[in-house]
XYZ file of N, CA and C in Angstrom:
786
model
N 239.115 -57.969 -114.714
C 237.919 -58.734 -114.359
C 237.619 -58.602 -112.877
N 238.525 -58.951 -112.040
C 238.458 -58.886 -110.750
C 238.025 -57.193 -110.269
N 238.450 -56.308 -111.023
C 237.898 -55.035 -110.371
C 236.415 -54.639 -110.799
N 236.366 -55.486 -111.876
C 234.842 -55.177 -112.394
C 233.704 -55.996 -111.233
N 234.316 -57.382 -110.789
C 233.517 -58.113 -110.049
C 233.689 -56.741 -108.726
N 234.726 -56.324 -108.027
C 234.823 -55.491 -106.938
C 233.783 -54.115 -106.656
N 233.873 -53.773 -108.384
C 232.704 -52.463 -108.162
C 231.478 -52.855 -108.381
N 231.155 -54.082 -108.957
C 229.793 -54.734 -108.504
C 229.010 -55.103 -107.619
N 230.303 -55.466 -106.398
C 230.260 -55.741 -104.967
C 229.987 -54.700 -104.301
N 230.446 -53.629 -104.887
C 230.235 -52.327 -103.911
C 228.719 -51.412 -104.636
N 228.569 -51.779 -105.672
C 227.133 -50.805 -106.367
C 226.346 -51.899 -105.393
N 226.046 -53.130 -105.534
C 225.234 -53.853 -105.246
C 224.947 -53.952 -103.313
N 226.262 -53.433 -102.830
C 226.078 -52.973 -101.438
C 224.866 -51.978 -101.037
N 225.484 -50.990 -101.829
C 224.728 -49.598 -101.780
C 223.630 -49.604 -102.241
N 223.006 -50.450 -102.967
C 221.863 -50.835 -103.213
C 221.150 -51.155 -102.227
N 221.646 -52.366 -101.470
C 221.021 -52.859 -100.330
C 221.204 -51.733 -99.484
N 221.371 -51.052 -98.901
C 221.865 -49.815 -97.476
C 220.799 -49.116 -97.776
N 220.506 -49.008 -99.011
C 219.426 -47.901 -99.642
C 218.122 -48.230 -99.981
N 217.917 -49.236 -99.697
C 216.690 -50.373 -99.888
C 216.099 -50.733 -98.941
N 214.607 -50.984 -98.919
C 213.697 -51.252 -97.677
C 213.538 -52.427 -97.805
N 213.905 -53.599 -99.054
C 213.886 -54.864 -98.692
C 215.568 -55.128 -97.888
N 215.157 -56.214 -97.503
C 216.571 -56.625 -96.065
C 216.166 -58.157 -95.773
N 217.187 -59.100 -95.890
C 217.315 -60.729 -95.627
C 216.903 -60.302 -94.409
N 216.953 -59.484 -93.198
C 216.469 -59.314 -91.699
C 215.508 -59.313 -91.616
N 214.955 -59.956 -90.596
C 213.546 -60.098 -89.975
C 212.784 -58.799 -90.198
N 211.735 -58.314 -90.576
C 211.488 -57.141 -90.600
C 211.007 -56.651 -89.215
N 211.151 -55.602 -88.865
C 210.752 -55.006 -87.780
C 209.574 -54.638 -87.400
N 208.841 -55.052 -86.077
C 207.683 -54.763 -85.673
C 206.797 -53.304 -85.515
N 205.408 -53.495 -86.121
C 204.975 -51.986 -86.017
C 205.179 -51.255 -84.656
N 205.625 -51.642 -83.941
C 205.449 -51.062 -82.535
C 206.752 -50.018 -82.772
N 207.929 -50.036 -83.772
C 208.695 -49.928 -83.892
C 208.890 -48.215 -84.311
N 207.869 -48.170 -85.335
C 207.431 -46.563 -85.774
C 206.218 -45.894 -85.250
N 206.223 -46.413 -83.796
C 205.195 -45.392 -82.819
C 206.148 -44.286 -82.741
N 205.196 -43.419 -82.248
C 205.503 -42.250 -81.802
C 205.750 -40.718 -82.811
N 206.263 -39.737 -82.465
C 206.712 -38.452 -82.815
C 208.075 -38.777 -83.751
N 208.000 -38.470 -85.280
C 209.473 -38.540 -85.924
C 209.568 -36.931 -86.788
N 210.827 -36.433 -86.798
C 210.861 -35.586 -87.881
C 211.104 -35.872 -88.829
N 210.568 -35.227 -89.981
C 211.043 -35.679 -91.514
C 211.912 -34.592 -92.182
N 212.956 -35.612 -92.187
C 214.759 -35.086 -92.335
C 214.558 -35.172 -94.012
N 214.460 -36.236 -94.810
C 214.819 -36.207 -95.707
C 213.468 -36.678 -96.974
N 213.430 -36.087 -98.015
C 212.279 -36.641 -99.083
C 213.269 -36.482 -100.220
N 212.769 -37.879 -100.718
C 213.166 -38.589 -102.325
C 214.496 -38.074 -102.654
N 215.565 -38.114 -101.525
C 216.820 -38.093 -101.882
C 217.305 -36.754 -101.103
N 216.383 -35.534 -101.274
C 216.766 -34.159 -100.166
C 216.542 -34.086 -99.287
N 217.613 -33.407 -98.362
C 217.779 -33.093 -96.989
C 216.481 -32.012 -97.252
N 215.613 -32.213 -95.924
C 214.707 -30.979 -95.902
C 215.086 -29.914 -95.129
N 214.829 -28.720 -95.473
C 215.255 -27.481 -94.678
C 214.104 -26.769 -94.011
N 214.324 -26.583 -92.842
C 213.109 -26.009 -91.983
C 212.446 -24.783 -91.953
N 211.589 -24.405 -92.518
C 210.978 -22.981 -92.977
C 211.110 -22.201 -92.025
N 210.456 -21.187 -92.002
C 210.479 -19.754 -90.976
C 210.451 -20.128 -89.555
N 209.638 -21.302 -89.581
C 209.429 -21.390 -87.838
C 210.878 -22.816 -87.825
N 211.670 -22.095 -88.506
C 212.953 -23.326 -87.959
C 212.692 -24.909 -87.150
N 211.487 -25.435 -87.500
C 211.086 -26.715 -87.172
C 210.894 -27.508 -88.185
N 211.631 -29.007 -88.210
C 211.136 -29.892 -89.521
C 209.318 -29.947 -89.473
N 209.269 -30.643 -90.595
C 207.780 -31.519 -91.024
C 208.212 -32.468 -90.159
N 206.635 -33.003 -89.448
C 207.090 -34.312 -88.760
C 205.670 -34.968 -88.549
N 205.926 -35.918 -88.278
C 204.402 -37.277 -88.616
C 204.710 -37.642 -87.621
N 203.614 -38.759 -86.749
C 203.282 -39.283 -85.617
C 202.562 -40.525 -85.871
N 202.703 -41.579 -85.377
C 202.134 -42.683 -85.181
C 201.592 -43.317 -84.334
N 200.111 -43.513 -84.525
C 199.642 -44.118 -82.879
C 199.753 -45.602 -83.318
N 200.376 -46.861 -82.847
C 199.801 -47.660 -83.600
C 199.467 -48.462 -82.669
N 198.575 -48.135 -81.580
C 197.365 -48.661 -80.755
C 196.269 -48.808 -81.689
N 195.844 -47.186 -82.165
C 194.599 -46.887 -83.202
C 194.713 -47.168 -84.276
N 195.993 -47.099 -85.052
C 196.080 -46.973 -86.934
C 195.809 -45.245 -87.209
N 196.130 -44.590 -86.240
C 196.111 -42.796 -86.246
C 197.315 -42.403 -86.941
N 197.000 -41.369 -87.957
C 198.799 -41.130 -87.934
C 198.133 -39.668 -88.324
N 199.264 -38.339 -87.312
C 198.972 -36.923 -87.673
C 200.099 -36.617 -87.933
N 200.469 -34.901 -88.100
C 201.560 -34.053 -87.973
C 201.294 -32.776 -88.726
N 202.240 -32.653 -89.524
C 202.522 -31.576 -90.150
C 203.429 -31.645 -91.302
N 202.875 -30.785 -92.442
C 203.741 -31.345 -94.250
C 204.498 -30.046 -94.048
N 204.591 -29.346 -93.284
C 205.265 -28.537 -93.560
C 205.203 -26.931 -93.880
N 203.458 -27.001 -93.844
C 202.318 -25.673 -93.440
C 201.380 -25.727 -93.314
N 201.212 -27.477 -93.053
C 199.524 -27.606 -92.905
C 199.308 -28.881 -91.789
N 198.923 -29.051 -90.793
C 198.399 -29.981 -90.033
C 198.089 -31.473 -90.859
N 198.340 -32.504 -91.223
C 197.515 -33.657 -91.307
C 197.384 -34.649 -90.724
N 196.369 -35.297 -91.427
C 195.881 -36.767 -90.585
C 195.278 -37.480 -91.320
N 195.559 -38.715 -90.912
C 194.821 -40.045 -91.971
C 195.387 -41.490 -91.166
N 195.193 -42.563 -91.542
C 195.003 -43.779 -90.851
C 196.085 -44.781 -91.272
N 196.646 -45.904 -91.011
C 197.278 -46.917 -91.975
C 196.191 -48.479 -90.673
N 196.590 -49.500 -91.721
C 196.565 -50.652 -90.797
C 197.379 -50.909 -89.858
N 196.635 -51.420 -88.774
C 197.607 -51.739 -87.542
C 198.021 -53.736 -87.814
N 197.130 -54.183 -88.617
C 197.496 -55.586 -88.848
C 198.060 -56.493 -90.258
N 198.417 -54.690 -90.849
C 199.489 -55.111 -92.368
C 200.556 -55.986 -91.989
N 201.700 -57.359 -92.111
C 202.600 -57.600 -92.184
C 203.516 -56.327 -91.428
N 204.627 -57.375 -90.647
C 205.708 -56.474 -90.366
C 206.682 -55.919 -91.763
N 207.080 -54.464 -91.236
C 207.397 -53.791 -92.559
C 206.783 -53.570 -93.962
N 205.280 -53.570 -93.370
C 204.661 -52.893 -94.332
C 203.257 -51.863 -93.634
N 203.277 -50.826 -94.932
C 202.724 -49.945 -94.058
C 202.201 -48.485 -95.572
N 200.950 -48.555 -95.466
C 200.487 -47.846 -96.548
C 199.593 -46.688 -96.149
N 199.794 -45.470 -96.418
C 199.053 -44.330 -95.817
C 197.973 -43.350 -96.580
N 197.871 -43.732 -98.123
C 197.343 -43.279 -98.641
C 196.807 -41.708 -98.796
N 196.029 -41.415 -99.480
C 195.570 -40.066 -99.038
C 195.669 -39.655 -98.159
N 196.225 -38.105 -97.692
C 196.683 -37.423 -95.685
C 195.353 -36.543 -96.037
N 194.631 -36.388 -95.087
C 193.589 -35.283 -95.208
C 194.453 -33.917 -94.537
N 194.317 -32.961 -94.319
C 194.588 -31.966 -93.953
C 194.485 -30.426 -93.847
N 194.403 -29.839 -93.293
C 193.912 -28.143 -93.026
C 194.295 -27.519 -94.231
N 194.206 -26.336 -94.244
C 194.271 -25.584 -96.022
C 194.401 -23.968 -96.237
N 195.469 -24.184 -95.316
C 196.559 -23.116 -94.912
C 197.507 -22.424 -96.279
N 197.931 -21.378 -96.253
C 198.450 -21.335 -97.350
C 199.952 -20.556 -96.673
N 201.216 -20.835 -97.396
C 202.347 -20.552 -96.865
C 203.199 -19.670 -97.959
N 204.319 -18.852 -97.241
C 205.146 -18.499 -98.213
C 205.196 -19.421 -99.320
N 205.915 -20.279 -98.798
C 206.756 -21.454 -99.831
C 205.642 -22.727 -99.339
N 204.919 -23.449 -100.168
C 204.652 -24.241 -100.707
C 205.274 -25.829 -100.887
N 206.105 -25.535 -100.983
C 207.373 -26.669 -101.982
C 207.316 -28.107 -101.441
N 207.790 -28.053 -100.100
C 208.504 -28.618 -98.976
C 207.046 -29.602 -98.540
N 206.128 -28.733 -98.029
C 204.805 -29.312 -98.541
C 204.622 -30.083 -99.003
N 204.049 -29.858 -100.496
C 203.499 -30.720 -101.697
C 204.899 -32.174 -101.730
N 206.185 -31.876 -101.151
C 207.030 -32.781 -101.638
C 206.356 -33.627 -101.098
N 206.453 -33.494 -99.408
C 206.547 -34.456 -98.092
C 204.770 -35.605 -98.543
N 203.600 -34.514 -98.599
C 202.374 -35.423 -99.170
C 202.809 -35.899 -100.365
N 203.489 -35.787 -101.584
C 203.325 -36.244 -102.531
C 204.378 -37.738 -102.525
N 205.662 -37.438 -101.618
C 206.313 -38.606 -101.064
C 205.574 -39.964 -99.970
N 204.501 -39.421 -98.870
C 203.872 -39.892 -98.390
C 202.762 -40.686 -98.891
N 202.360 -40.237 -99.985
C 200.854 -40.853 -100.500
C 202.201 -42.048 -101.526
N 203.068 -42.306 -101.698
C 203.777 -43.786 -102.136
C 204.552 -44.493 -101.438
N 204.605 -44.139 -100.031
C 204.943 -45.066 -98.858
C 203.977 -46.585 -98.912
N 205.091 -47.440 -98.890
C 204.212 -49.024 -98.935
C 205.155 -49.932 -97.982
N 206.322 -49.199 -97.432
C 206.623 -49.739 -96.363
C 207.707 -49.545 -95.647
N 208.298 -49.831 -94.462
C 209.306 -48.923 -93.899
C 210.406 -49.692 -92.829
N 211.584 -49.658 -92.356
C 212.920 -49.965 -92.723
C 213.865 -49.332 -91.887
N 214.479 -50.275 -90.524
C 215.374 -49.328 -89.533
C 216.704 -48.627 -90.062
N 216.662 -47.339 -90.467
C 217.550 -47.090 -91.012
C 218.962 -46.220 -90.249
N 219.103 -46.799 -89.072
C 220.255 -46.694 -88.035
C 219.312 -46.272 -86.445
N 220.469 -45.929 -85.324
C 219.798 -45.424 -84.451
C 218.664 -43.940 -84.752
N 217.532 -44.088 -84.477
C 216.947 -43.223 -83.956
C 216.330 -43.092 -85.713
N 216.890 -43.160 -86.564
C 216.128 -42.904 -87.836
C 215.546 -43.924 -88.636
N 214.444 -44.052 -89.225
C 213.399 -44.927 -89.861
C 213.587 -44.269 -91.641
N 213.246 -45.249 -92.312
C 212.891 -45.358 -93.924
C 211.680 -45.487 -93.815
N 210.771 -44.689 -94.527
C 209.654 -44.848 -95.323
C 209.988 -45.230 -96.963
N 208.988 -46.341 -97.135
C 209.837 -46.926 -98.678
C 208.335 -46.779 -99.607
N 208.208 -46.806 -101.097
C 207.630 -46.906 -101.917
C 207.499 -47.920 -102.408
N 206.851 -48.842 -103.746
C 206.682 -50.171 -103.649
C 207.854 -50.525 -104.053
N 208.702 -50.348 -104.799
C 209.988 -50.466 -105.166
C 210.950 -50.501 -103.869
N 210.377 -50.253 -102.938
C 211.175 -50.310 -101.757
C 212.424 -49.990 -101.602
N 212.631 -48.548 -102.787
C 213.175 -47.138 -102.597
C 212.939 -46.452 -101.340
N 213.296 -45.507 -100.508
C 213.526 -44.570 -99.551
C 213.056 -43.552 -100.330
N 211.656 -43.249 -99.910
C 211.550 -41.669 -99.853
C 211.482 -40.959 -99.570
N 211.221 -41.148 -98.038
C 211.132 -40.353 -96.927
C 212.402 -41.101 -95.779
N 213.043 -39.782 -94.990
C 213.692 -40.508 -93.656
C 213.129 -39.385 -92.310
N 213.290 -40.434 -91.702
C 212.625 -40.265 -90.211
C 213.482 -39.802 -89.564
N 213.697 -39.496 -88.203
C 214.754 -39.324 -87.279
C 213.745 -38.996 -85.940
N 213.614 -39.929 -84.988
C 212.908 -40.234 -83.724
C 212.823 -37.649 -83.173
N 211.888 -37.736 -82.912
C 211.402 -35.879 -82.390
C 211.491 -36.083 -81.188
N 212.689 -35.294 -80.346
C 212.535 -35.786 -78.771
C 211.552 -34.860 -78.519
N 210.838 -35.287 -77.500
C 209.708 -34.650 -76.859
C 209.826 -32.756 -76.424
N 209.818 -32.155 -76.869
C 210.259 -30.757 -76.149
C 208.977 -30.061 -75.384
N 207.611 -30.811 -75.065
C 206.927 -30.460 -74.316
C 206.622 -31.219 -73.562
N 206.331 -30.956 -72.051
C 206.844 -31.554 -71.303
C 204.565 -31.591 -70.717
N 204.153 -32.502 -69.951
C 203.135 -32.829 -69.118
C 203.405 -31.172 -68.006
N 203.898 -30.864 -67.609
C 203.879 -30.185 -66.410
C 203.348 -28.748 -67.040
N 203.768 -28.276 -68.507
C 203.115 -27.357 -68.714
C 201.679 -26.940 -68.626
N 201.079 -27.926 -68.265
C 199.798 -27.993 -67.481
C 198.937 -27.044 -66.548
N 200.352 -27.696 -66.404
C 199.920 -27.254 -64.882
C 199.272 -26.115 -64.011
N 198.206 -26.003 -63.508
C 197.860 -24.412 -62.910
C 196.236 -24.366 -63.685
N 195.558 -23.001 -63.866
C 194.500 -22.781 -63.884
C 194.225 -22.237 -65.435
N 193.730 -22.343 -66.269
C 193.542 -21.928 -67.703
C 191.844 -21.514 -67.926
N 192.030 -20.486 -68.641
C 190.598 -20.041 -68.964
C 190.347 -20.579 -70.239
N 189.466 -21.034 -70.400
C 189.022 -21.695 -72.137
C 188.039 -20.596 -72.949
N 189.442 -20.536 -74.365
C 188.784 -19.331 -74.635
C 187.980 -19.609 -75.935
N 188.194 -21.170 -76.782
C 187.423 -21.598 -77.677
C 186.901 -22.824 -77.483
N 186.015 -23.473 -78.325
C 185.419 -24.769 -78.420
C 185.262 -24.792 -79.687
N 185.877 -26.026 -80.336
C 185.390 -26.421 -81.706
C 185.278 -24.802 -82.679
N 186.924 -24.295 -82.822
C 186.542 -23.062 -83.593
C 185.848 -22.060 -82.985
N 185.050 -21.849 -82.220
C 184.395 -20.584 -81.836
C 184.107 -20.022 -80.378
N 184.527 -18.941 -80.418
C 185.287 -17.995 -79.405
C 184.238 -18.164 -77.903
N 184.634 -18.313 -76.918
C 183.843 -18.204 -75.678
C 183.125 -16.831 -75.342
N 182.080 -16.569 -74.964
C 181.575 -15.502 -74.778
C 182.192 -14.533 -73.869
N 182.463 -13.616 -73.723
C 183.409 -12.552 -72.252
C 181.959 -12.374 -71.379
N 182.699 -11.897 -70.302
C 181.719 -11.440 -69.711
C 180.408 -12.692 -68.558
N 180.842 -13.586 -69.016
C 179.590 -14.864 -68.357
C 179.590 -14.543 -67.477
N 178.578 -14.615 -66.270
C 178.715 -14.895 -64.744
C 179.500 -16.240 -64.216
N 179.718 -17.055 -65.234
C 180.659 -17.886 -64.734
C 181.643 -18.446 -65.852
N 182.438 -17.780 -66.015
C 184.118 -17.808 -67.132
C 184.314 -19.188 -66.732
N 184.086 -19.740 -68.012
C 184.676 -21.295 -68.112
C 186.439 -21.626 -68.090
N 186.378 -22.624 -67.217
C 187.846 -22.556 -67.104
C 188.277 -24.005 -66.329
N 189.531 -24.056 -66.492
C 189.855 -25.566 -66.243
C 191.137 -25.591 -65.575
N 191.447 -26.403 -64.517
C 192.394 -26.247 -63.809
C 193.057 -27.947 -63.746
N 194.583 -27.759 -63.649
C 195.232 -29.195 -63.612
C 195.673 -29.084 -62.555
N 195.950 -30.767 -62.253
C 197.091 -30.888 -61.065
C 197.909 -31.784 -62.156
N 198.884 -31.949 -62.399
C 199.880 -32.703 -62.858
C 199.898 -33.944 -62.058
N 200.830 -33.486 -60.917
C 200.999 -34.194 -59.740
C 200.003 -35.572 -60.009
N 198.982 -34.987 -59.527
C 197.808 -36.287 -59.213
C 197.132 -36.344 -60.392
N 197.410 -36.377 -61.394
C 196.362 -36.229 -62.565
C 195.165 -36.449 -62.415
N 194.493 -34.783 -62.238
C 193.168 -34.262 -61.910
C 193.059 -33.347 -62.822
N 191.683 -32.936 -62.477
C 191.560 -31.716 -63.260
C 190.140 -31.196 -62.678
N 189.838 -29.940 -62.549
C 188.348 -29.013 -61.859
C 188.449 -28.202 -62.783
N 187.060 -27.505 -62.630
C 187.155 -25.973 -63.180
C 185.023 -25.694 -63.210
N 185.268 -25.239 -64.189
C 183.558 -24.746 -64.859
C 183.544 -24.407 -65.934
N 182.166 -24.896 -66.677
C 182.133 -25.752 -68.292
C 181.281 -24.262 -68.531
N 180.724 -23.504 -67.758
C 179.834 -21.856 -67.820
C 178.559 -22.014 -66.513
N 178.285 -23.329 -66.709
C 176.995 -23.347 -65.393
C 177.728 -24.066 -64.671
N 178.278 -26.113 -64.609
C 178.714 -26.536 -63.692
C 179.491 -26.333 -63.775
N 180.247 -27.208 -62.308
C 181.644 -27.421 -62.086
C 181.863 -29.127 -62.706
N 183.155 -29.367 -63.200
C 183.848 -30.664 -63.694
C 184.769 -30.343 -62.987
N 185.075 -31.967 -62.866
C 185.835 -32.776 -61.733
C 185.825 -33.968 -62.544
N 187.657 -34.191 -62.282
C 187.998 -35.756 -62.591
C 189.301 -35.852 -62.647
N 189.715 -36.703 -63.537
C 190.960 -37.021 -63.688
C 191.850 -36.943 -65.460
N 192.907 -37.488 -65.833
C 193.100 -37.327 -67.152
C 194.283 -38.554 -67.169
N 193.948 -38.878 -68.349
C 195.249 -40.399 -68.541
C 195.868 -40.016 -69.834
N 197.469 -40.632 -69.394
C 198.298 -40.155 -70.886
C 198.678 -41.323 -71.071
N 199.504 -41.168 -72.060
C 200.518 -42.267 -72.923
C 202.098 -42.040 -72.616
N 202.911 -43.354 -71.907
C 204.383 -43.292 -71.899
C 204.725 -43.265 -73.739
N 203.886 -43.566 -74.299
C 204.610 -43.823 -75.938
C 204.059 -42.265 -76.706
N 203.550 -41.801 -75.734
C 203.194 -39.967 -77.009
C 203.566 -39.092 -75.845
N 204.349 -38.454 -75.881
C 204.212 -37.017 -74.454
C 203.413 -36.106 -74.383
N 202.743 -36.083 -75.679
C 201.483 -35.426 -76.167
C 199.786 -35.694 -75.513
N 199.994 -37.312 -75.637
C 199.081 -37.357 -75.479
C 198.247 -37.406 -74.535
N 196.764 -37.003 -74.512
C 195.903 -36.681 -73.064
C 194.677 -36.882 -73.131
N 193.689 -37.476 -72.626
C 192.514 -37.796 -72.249
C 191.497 -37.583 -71.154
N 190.425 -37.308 -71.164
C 189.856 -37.140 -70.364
C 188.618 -37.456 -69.896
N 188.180 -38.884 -69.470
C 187.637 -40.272 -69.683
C 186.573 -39.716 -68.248
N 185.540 -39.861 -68.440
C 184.522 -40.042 -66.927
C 184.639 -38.951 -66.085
N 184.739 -37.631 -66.817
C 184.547 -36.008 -66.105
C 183.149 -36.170 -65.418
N 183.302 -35.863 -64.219
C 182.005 -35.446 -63.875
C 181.322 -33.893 -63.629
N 180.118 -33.629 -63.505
C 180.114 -32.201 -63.471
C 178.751 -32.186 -62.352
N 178.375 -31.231 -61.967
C 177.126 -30.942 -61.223
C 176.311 -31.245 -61.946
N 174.965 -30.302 -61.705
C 173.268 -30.914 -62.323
C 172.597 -29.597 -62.394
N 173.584 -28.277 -62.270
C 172.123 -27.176 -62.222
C 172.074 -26.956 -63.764
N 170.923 -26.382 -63.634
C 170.288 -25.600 -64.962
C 170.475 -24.132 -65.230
N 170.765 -23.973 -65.720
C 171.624 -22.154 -66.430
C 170.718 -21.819 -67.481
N 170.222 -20.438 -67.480
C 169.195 -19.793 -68.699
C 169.926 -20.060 -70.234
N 171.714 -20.543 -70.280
C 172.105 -20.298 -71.379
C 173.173 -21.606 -71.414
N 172.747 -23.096 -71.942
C 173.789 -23.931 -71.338
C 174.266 -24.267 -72.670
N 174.040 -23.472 -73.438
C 174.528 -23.752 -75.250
C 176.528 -24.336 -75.049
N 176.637 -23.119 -73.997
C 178.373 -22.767 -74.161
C 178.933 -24.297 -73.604
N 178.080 -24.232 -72.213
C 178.504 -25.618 -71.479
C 178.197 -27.047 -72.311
N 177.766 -26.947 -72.954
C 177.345 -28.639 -73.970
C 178.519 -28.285 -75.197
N 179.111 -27.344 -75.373
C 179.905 -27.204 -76.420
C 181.177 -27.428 -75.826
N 181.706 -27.501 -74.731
C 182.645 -27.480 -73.791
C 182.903 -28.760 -73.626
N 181.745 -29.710 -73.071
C 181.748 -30.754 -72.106
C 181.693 -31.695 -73.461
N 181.658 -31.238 -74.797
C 181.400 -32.216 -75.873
C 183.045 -31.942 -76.271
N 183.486 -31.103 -76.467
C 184.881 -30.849 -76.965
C 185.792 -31.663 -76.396
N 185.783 -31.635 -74.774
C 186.346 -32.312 -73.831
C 186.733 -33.650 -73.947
N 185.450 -33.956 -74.244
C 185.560 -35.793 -74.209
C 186.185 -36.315 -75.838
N 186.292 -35.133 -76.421
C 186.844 -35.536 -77.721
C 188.407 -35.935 -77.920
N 189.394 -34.871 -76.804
C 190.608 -34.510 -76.528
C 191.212 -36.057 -76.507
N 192.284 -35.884 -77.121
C 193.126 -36.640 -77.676
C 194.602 -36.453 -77.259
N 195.218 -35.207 -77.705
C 196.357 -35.035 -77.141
C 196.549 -33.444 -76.875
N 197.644 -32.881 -76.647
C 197.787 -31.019 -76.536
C 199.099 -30.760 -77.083
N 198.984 -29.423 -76.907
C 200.329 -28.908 -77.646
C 200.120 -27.184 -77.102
N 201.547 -27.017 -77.058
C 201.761 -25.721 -76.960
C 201.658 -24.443 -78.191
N 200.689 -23.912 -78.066
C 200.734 -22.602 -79.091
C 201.359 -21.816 -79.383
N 201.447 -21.424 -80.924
C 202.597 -20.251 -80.982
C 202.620 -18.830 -79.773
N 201.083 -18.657 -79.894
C 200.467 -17.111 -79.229
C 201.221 -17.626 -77.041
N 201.016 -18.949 -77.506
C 201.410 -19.416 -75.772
C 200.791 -19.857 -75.124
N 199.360 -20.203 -75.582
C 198.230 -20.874 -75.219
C 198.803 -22.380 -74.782
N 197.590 -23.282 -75.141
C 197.474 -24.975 -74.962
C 196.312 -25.069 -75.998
N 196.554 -26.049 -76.738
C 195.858 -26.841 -78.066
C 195.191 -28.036 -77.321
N 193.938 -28.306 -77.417
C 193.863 -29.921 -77.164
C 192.919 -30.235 -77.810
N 193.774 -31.176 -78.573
C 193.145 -32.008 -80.568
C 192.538 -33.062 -79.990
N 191.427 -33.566 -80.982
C 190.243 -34.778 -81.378
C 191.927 -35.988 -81.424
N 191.146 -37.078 -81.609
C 191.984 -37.967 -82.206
C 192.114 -38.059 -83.956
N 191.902 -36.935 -84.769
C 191.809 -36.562 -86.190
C 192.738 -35.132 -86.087
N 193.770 -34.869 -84.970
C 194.511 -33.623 -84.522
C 193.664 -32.580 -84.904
N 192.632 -32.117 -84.689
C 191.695 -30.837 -84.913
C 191.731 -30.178 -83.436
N 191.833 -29.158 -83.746
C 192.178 -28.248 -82.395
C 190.058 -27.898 -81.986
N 190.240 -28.362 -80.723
C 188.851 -28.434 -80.576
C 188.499 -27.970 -78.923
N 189.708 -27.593 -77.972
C 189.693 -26.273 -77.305
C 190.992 -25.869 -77.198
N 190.817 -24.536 -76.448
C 192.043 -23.483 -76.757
C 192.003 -22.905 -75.311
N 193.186 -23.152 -74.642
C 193.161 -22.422 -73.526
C 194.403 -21.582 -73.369
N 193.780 -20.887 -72.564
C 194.823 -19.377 -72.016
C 194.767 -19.246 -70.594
N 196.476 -18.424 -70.296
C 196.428 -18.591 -68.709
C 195.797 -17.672 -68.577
C-alpha cells in the first residue's frame, strides 16, 4: 500500500513540473519580453536545420507584437498585452511563404503555437508555452543577443525600399550613415539630405527607430525614389544582419522594408 501511495506521490509530482498550472503566483507579462529560442515542441527537442540556428519568437510586450521565425519562414501576429498574468493566446502567425528543404520543424512549431493559451517559468533562462490543458508545448530558452548596435556603424548605401531595387547610376546614390556613439544618423534619400537621430530598446538589441528625420526642401525631376525611402524609414522597427552581409530594417509586422549595403 505504502509503495502504491509513494509512486502516486511521484507520478503526481511530475505532473505538476510538467504543467503550466502552479499554486505560485503566476508570473508577469513583462516576464516573456524579448528574443527566445524554441528548443523544444510537444515533447521534441528541436534540431536546427542547415543554417544551424533554432526557430525563435520575440515578444514586444509594450505593443502586443510578437515576430520570428518557424523555422523557414519569418512570422508575425499579436497577443494581448492586458490578458491575466500567465495567460497568453497567439492565434493565427501570419507569415512569408518560403519554401524549404524540410518543411517539418515548421508546420510543428505554427501548429504548436496556434494552441498556446498560456505560459510558465520553466527554470533559469527557459519559459513554457502551455495549451488549454496547460500541457507544455513549446519550450523557450532566453536567445542571447549575437548582434550587437555597433554593427551600424559607418556609411551604407540603400539598395532597396519596400521590395524594390534602388536605381544605379542616380546623380545622387541614396545612402545613410550612423554614428552609434551619438545616436545619429545623415545621408541622402536621392534629392535631400536626412538628418537626425535613432532610439532603441534596452529590452530588444534589435530594436531601432527613427522618429523626427529631417531632410532639406529641394525639388528633383524624379522624387518617386526619395518618397519611397523617407516612407520606408519611418516605418523601421528593428534590424538584423543579412545572410549576403547586408542590414535588414523591418516595419513593426518584421517585413524587411530597406536593405542596406556597405
Amino acid at each position: 500500500m505504502n509503495k502504491v501511495l509513494v509512486s502516486i506521490c511521484i507520478a503526481g509530482t511530475a505532473l505538476a513540473m510538467s504543467s503550466c498550472r502552479s499554486v505560485e503566483k503566476a508570473i508577469p507579462l513583462s516576464s516573456i519580453n524579448g528574443e527566445w529560442n524554441i528548443i523544444e515542441v510537444n515533447g521534441s527537442k528541436v534540431t536546427p536545420g542547415e543554417s544551424r540556428t533554432f526557430p525563435f519568437i520575440t515578444f514586444d510586450t509594450a505593443t502586443g507584437r510578437v515576430s520570428g521565425n518557424s523555422g523557414c519562414n519569418r512570422m508575425m501576429g499579436s497577443f494581448d498585452v492586458n490578458a491575466k498574468p500567465g495567460s497568453l493566446s497567439l492565434g493565427a502567425m501570419a507569415g512569408t511563404k518560403m519554401m524549404c528543404p524540410d518543411m517539418t520543424t515548421e508546420r510543428n512549431v505554427l501548429g504548436a503555437l496556434a494552441q498556446v493559451k498560456g505560459y510558465k517559468k520553466a527554470g533559469k533562462d527557459k519559459m513554457y508555452l502551455c495549451n488549454a490543458s496547460n500541457r507544455p508545448v513549446v519550450v523557450l530558452e532566453k536567445k542571447e543577443a549575437n548582434v550587437k548596435l555597433s554593427v551600424l556603424n559607418g556609411e551604407w548605401k540603400i539598395k532597396e525600399a519596400n521590395g524594390e531595387a534602388i536605381p544605379s547610376g542616380m546623380e545622387k546614390q541614396p545612402f545613410i550613415a550612423f554614428d552609434v556613439k551619438k545616436k545619429t544618423i545623415h545621408g541622402n534619400a536621392g534629392c535631400n539630405l536626412i538628418n537626425g537621430g535613432f532610439e532603441t530598446s534596452a529590452s530588444n538589441a534589435k530594436s531601432i527607430s527613427f522618429p523626427g528625420v529631417a531632410s532639406t526642401m529641394m525639388a528633383c525631376p524624379d522624387m518617386e525614389t526619395e518618397g519611397k525611402i523617407l516612407k520606408a524609414l519611418n516605418e523601421v522597427k528593428s534590424f538584423d544582419v543579412l545572410s549576403g552581409g547586408g542590414i535588414g530594417l523591418y516595419d513593426a509586422n518584421n517585413a524587411l522594408v530597406l536593405v542596406l549595403e556597405k
